[in-house]
PDB file of C-alpha atoms in Angstrom:
ATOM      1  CA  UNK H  19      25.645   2.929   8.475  1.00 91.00           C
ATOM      2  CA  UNK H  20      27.282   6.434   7.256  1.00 96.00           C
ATOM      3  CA  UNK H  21      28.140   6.129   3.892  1.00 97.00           C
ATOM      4  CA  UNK H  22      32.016   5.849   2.971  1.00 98.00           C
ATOM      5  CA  UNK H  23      34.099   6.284   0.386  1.00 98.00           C
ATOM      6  CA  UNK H  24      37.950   6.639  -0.470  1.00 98.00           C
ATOM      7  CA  UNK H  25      39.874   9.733  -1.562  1.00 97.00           C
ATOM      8  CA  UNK H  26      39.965  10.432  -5.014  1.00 96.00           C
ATOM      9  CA  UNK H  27      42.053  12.920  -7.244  1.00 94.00           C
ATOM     10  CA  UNK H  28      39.935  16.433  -6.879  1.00 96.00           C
ATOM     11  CA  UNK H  29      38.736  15.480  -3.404  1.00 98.00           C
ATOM     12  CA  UNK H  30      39.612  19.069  -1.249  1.00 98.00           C
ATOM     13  CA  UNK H  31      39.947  18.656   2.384  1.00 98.00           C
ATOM     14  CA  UNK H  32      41.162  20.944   5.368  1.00 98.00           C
ATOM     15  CA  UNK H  33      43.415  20.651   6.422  1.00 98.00           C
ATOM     16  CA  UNK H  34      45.357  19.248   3.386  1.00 98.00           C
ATOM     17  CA  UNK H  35      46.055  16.069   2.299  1.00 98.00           C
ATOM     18  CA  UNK H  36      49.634  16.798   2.336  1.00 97.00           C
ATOM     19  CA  UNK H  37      49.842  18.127   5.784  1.00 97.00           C
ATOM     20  CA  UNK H  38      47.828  15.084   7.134  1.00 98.00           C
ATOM     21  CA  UNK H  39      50.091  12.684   5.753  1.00 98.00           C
ATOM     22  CA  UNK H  40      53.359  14.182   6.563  1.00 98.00           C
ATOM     23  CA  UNK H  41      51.502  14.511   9.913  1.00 98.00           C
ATOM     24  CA  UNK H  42      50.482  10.836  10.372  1.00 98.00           C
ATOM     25  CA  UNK H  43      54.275   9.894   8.855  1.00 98.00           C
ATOM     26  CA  UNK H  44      56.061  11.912  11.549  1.00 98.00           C
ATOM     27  CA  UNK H  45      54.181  10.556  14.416  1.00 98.00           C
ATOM     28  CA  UNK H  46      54.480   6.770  13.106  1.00 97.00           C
ATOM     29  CA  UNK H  47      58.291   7.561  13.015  1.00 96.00           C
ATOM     30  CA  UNK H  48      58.201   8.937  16.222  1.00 97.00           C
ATOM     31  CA  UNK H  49      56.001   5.936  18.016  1.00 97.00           C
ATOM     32  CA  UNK H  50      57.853   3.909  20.991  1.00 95.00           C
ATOM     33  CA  UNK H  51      57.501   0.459  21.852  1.00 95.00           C
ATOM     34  CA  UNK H  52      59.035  -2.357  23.757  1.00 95.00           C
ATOM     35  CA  UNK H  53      58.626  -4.765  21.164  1.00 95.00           C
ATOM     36  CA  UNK H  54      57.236  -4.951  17.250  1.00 94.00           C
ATOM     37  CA  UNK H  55      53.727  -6.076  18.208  1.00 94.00           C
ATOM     38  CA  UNK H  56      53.400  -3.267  20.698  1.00 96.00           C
ATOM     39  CA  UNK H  57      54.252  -0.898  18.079  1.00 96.00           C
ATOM     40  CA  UNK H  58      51.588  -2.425  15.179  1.00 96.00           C
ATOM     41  CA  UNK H  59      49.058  -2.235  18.097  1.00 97.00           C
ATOM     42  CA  UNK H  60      49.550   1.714  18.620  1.00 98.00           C
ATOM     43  CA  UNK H  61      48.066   2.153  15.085  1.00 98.00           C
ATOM     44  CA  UNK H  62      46.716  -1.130  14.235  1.00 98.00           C
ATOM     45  CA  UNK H  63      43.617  -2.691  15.318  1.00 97.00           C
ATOM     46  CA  UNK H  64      44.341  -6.203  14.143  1.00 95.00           C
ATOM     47  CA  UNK H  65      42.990  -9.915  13.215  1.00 93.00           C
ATOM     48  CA  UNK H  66      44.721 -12.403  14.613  1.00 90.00           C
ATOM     49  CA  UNK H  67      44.880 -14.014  11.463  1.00 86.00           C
ATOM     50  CA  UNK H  68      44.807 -13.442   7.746  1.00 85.00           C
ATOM     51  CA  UNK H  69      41.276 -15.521   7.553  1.00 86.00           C
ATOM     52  CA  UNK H  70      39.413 -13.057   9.915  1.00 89.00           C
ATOM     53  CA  UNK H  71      37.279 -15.539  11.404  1.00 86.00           C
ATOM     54  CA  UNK H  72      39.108 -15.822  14.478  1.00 85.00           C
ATOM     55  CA  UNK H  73      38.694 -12.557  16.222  1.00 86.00           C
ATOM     56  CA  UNK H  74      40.971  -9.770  17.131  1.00 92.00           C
ATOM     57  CA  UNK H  75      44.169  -9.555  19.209  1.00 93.00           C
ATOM     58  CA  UNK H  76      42.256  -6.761  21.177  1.00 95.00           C
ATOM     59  CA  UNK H  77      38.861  -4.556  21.046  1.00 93.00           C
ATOM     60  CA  UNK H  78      40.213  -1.400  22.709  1.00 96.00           C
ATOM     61  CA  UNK H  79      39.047   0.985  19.890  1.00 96.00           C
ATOM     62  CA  UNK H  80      38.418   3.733  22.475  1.00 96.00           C
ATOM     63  CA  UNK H  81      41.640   3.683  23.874  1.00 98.00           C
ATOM     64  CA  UNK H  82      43.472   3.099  20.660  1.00 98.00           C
ATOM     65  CA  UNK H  83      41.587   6.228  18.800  1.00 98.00           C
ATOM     66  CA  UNK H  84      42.559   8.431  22.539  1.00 98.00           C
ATOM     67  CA  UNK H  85      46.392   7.786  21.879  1.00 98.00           C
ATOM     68  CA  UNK H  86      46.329   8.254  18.476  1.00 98.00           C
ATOM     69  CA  UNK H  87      44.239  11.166  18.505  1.00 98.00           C
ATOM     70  CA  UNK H  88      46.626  13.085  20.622  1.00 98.00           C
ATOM     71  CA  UNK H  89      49.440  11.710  18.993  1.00 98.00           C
ATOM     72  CA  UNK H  90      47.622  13.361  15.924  1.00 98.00           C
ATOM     73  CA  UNK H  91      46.468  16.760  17.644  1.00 98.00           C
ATOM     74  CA  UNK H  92      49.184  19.372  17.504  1.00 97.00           C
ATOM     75  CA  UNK H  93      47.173  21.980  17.478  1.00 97.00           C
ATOM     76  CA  UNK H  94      46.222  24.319  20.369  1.00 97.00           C
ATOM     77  CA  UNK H  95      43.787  22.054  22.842  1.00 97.00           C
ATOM     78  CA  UNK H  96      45.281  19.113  21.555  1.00 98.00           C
ATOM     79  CA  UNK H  97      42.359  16.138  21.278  1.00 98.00           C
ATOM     80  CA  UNK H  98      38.857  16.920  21.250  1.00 98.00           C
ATOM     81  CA  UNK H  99      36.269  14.268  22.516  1.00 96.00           C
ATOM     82  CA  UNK H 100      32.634  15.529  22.076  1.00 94.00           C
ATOM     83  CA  UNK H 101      29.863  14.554  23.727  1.00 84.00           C
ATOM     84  CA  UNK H 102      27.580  11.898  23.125  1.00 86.00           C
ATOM     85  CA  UNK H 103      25.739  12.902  19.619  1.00 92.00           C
ATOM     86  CA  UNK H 104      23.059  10.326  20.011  1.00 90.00           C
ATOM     87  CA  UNK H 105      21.645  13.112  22.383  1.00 80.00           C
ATOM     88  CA  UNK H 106      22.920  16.262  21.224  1.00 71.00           C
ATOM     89  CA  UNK H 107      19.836  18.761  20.839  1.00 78.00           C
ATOM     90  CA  UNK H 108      21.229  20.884  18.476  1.00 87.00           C
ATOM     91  CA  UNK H 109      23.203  18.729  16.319  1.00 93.00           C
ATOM     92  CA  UNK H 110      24.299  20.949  13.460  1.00 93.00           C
ATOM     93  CA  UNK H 111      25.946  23.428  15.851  1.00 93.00           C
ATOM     94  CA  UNK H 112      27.766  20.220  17.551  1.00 94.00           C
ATOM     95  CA  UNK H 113      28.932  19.477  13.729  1.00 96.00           C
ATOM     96  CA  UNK H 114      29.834  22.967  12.793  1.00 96.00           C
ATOM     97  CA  UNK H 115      32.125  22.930  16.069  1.00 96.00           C
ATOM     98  CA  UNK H 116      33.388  19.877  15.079  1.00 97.00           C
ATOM     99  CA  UNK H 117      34.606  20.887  11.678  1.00 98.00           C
ATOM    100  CA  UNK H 118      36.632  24.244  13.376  1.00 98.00           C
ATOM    101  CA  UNK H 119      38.579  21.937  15.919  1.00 98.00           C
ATOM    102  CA  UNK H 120      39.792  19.921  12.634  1.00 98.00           C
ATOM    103  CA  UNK H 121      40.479  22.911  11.084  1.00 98.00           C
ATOM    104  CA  UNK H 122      42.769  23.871  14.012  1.00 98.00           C
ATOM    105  CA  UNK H 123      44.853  20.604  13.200  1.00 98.00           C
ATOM    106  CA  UNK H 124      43.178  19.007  16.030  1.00 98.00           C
ATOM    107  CA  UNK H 125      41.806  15.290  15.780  1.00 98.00           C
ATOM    108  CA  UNK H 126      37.919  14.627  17.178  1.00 98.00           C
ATOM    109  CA  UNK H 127      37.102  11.100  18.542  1.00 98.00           C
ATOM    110  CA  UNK H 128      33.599   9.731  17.010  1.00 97.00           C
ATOM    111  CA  UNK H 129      32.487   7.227  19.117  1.00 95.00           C
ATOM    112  CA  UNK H 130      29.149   5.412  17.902  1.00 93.00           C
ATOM    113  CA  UNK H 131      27.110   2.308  16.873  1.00 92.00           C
ATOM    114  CA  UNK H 132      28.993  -0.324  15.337  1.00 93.00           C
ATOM    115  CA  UNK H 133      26.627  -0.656  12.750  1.00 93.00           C
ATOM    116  CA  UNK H 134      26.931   3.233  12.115  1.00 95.00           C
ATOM    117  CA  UNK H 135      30.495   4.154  12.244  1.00 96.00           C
ATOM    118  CA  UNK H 136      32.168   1.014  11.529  1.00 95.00           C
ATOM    119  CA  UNK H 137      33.369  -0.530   8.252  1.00 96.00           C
ATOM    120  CA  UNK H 138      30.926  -2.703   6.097  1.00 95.00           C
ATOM    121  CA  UNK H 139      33.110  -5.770   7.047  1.00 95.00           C
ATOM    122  CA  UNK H 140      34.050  -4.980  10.282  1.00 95.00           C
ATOM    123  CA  UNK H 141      34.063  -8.095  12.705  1.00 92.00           C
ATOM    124  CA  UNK H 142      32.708  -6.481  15.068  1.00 88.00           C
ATOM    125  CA  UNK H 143      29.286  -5.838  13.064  1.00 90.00           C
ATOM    126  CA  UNK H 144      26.707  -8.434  15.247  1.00 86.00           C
ATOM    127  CA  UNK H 145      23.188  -9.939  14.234  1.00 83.00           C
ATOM    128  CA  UNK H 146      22.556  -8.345  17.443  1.00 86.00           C
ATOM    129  CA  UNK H 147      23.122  -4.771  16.617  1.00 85.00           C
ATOM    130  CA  UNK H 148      24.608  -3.949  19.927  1.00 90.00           C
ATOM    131  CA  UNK H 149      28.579  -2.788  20.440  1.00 90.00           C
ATOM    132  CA  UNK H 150      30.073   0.450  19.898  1.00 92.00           C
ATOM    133  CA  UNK H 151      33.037   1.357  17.539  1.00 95.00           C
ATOM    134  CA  UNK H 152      35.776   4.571  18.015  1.00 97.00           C
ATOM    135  CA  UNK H 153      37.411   6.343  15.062  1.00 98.00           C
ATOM    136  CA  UNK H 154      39.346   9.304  14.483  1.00 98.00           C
ATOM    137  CA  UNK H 155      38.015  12.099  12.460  1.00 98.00           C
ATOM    138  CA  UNK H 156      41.133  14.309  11.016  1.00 98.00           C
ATOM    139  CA  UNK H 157      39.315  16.970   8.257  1.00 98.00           C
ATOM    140  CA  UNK H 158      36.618  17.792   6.333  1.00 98.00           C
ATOM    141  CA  UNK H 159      36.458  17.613   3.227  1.00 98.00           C
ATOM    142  CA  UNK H 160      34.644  18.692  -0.247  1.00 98.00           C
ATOM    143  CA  UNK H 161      34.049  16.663  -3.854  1.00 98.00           C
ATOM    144  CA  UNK H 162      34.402  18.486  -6.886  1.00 97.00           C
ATOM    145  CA  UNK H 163      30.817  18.514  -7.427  1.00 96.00           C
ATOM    146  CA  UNK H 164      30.416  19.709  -4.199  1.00 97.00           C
ATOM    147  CA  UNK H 165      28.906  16.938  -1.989  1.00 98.00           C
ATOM    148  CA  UNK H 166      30.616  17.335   1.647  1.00 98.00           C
ATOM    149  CA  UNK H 167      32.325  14.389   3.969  1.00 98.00           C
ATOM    150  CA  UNK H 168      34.591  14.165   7.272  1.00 98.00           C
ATOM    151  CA  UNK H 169      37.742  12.365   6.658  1.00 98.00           C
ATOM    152  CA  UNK H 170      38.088   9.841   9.024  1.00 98.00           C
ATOM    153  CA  UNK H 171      41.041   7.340  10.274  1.00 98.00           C
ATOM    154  CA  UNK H 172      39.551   3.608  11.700  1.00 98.00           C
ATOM    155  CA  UNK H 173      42.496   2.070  12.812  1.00 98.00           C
ATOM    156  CA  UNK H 174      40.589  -1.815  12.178  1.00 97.00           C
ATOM    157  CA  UNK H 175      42.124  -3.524   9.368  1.00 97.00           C
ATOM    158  CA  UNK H 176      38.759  -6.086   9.191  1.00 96.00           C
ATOM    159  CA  UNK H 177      36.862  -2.836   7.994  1.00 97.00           C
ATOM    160  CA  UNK H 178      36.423  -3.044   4.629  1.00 97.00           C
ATOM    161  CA  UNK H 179      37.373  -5.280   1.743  1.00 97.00           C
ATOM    162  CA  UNK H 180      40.200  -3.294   0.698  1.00 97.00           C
ATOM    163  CA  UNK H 181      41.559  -3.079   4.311  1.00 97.00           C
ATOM    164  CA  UNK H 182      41.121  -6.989   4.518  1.00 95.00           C
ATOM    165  CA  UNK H 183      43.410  -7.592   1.031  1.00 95.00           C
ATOM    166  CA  UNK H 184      45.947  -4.552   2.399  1.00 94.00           C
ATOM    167  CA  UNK H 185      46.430  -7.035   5.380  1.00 93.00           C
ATOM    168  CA  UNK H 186      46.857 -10.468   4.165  1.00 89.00           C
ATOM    169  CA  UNK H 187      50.006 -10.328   2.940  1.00 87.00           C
ATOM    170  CA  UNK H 188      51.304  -9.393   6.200  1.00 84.00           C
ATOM    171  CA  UNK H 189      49.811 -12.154   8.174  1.00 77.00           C
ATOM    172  CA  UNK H 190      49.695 -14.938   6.078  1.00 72.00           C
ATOM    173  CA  UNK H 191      50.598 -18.537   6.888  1.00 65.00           C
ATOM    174  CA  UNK H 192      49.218 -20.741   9.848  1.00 62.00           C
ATOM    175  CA  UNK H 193      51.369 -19.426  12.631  1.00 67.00           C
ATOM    176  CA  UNK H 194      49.003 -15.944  12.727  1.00 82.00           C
ATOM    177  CA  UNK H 195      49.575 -12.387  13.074  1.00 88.00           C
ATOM    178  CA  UNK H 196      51.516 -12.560  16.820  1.00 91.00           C
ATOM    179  CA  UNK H 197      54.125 -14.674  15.818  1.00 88.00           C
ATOM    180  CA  UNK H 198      54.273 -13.362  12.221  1.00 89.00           C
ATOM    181  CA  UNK H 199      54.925  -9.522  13.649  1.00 91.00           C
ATOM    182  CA  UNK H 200      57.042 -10.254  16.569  1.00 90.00           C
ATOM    183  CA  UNK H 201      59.757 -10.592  14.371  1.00 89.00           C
ATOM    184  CA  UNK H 202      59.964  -7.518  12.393  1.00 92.00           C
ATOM    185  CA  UNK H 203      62.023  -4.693  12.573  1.00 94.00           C
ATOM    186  CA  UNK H 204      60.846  -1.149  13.715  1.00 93.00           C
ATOM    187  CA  UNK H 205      61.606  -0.430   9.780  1.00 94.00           C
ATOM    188  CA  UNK H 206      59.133  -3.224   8.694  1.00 94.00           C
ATOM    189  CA  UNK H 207      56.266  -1.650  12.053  1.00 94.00           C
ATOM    190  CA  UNK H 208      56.748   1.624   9.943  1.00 95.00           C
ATOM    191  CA  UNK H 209      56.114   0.165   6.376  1.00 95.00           C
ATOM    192  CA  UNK H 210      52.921  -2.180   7.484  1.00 95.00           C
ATOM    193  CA  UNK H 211      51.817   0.893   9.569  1.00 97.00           C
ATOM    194  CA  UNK H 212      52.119   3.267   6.634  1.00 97.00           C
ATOM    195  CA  UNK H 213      50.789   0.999   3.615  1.00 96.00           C
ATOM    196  CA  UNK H 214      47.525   0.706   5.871  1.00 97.00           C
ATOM    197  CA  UNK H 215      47.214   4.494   6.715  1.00 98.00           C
ATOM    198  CA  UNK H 216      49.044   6.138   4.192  1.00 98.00           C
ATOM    199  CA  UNK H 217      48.965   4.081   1.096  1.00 96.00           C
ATOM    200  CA  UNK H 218      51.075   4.712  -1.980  1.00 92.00           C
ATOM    201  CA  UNK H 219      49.595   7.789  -3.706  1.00 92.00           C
ATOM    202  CA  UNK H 220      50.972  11.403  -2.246  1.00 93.00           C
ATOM    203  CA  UNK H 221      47.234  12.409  -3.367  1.00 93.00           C
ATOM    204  CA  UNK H 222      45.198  10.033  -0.929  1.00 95.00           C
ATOM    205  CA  UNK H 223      45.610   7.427   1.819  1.00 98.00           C
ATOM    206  CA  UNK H 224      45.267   3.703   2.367  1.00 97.00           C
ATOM    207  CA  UNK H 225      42.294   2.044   3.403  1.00 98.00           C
ATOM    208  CA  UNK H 226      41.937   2.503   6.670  1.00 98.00           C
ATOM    209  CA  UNK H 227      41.616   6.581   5.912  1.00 98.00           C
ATOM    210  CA  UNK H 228      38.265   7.013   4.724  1.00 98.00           C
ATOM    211  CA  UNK H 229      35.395   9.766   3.761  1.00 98.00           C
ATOM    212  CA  UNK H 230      32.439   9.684   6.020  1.00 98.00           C
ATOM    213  CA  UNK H 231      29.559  10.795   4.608  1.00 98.00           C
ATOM    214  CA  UNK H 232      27.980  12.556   7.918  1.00 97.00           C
ATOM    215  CA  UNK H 233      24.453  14.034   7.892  1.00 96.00           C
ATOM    216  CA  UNK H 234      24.817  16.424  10.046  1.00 95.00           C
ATOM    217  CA  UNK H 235      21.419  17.699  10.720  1.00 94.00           C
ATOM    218  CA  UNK H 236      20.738  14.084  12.554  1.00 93.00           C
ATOM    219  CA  UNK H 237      21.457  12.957  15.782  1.00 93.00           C
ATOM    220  CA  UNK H 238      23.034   9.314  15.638  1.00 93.00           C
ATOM    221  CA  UNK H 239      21.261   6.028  16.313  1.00 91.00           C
ATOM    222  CA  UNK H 240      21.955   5.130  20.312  1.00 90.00           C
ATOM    223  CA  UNK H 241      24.752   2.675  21.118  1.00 87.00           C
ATOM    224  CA  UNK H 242      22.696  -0.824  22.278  1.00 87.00           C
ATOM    225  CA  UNK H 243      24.615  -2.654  24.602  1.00 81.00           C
ATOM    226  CA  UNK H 244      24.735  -6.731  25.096  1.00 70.00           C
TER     227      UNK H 244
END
């Protein structure tokens, strides 16, 4: 699994902090729906409960990061969705290409493994090893003491332990996440949406915007299918 980590104060990342999160705000504000769920579902990849043992309202991670991606992409080009880098020859090139188009305020689709890109709690992890997850890469990114990572958004809220205490409040009680969301305003989408993504601190993001930890000189592990 690539290694991942949260933002922390010192963390340097192109483009900005700042201009990713007033990006991400404006295009939550700006998101159309017919009804509350529809809207959570734009950004959300969801449980259908707070327990998490009971699935997911949907599995369309490659669709969800497509929307969101060009929802995110105002740069010239607008997405970018590279090629499969479980067979790229020349993999550090691929990477290095990678890192201008997020430089250009352009998002890049990484589509790989579920046991690779995927959170360490992810439902979607398998004894099996086989599935693929989709996630949205938005900058790179430097540590004060230098170490290098892609900044990533994975829109699944089982991902990680933080993500899975970020969501229980919103879904708790027996009657699950459909009927709990149904009935709240596009004001209460926008908060949910934003505590998830965003977070609290003007310095960072919530925890479903993570550092990956990329070795770029590899090729990834190839998606196994059921």
């Amino acid at each position: 699994m690539i290694e991942q980590a949260y933002v922390q104060i010192g963390d340097v990342t192109t483009p900005t902090v700042a201009t990713l999160r007033a990006r991400i705000s404006q295009a939550i504000d700006a998101t159309v729906a017919a009804t509350a769920l529809d809207r959570l579902k734009v950004w959300l990849q969801m449980p259908t409960d707070s327990t998490f043992f009971n699935g997911v309202l949907d599995k369309l991670c490659g669709e969800r990061a497509k929307d969101l991606g060009e929802r995110l992409s105002p740069g010239a080009g607008g997405l970018y969705e590279p090629g499969d880098l479980s067979a790229a020859v020349e993999i550090a090139p691929k990477w290095a290409g990678i890192s201008t188009i997020l430089h250009g305020d352009r998002a890049v689709t990484l589509n790989g493994p579920t046991g690779h890109v995927a959170g360490s709690k992810s439902t979607f992890h398998n004894k099996q090893g086989t599935g693929f997850h989709v996630i949205l890469l938005l900058a790179t990114g430097q540590e004060p003491g230098g170490r290098s990572f892609f900044l990533g958004l994975d829109p699944d809220v089982s991902a990680t332990p933080e993500s899975r205490n970020a969501w229980i409040p919103v879904a708790l009680g027996g009657a699950g996440t459909v009927a709990k969301v149904s009935a709240f305003t596009d004001a209460k989408c926008n908060q949910v949406i934003k505590a998830m993504i965003l977070g609290n601190s003007p310095d960072g993001f919530g925890p479903l915007v993570r550092k990956y930890y990329v070795d770029t000189t590899a090729s990834f592990p190839a998606i196994k299918r059921a």
